[in-house]
Short mmCIF file of C-alpha atoms in Angstrom, two decimals:
data_model
loop_
_atom_site.label_atom_id
_atom_site.label_comp_id
_atom_site.label_asym_id
_atom_site.label_seq_id
_atom_site.Cartn_x
_atom_site.Cartn_y
_atom_site.Cartn_z
CA ILE R 12 0.00 0.00 0.00
CA LEU R 13 2.80 2.45 0.82
CA LYS R 14 4.40 1.82 -2.57
CA MET R 15 1.08 2.52 -4.30
CA LEU R 16 0.67 5.76 -2.34
CA LYS R 17 4.22 6.82 -3.16
CA ASN R 18 3.68 6.15 -6.87
CA ASN R 19 0.43 8.09 -6.82
CA ASN R 20 2.14 10.93 -4.96
CA GLU R 21 4.87 11.02 -7.64
CA TRP R 22 2.19 11.07 -10.33
CA GLY R 23 0.48 13.95 -8.52
CA LYS R 24 3.74 15.90 -8.58
CA GLN R 25 4.04 15.25 -12.32
CA VAL R 26 0.50 16.53 -12.82
CA ARG R 27 1.18 19.71 -10.86
CA ILE R 28 4.39 20.33 -12.85
CA ALA R 29 2.55 19.75 -16.12
CA LEU R 30 -0.22 22.14 -15.09
CA ILE R 31 2.39 24.84 -14.49
CA LYS R 32 4.09 24.13 -17.83
CA GLU R 33 0.74 24.30 -19.62
CA ASP R 34 -0.29 27.43 -17.68
CA MET R 35 -3.47 25.59 -16.74
CA THR R 36 -5.41 25.57 -13.50
CA LEU R 37 -6.77 22.47 -11.86
CA LYS R 38 -10.25 23.88 -12.47
CA GLU R 39 -9.54 24.17 -16.20
CA LEU R 40 -8.21 20.62 -16.25
CA ALA R 41 -11.32 19.38 -14.47
CA GLU R 42 -13.55 21.09 -17.03
CA LEU R 43 -11.59 19.53 -19.91
CA ILE R 44 -11.96 16.00 -18.57
CA GLY R 45 -15.53 16.40 -17.34
CA TYR R 46 -15.11 16.08 -13.57
CA SER R 47 -15.56 18.52 -10.71
CA PRO R 48 -12.49 20.43 -9.51
CA SER R 49 -12.84 18.94 -6.02
CA TYR R 50 -12.86 15.39 -7.42
CA VAL R 51 -9.82 16.07 -9.62
CA ARG R 52 -8.03 17.68 -6.65
CA ALA R 53 -8.66 14.50 -4.62
CA VAL R 54 -7.39 12.30 -7.46
CA VAL R 55 -4.23 14.37 -7.96
CA GLY R 56 -3.72 14.53 -4.19
CA GLY R 57 -3.76 10.73 -3.94
CA LYS R 58 -6.82 10.62 -1.69
CA LEU R 59 -8.83 8.22 -3.89
CA ASN R 60 -8.27 4.65 -5.08
CA GLY R 61 -9.52 2.96 -8.25
CA ILE R 62 -9.25 6.08 -10.36
CA GLU R 63 -7.16 4.80 -13.28
CA LYS R 64 -9.68 6.07 -15.86
CA VAL R 65 -9.49 9.60 -14.47
CA GLN R 66 -5.71 9.44 -14.21
CA GLN R 67 -5.51 8.36 -17.86
CA LYS R 68 -7.68 11.30 -18.95
CA ILE R 69 -5.43 13.68 -17.01
CA ASP R 70 -2.32 12.08 -18.53
CA ASP R 71 -3.80 12.46 -22.02
CA VAL R 72 -4.68 16.14 -21.58
CA LEU R 73 -1.31 17.05 -20.04
CA GLY R 74 0.84 14.74 -22.19
CA ILE R 75 2.13 12.73 -19.25
CA GLU R 76 3.51 9.35 -20.27
CA LYS R 77 4.09 6.35 -18.04
CA GLY R 78 7.36 6.96 -16.25
CA GLY R 79 7.27 10.73 -16.28
CA ILE R 80 6.73 13.84 -18.35
#
């Protein structure tokens, strides 16, 4: 479980870096992928499990590939 949380935390860092590079807010990202900002914030913050579909949508919008930006 700790490894999974660490990996998700690393992914969350990648998302935040990509948002800065894209000059995009989390709210704008949420609108693009069709979820509420609070839900996306929880996903990026690693507070939810079983969210692979949402993570993939975020990766697609921000151009994040497996293993890093």
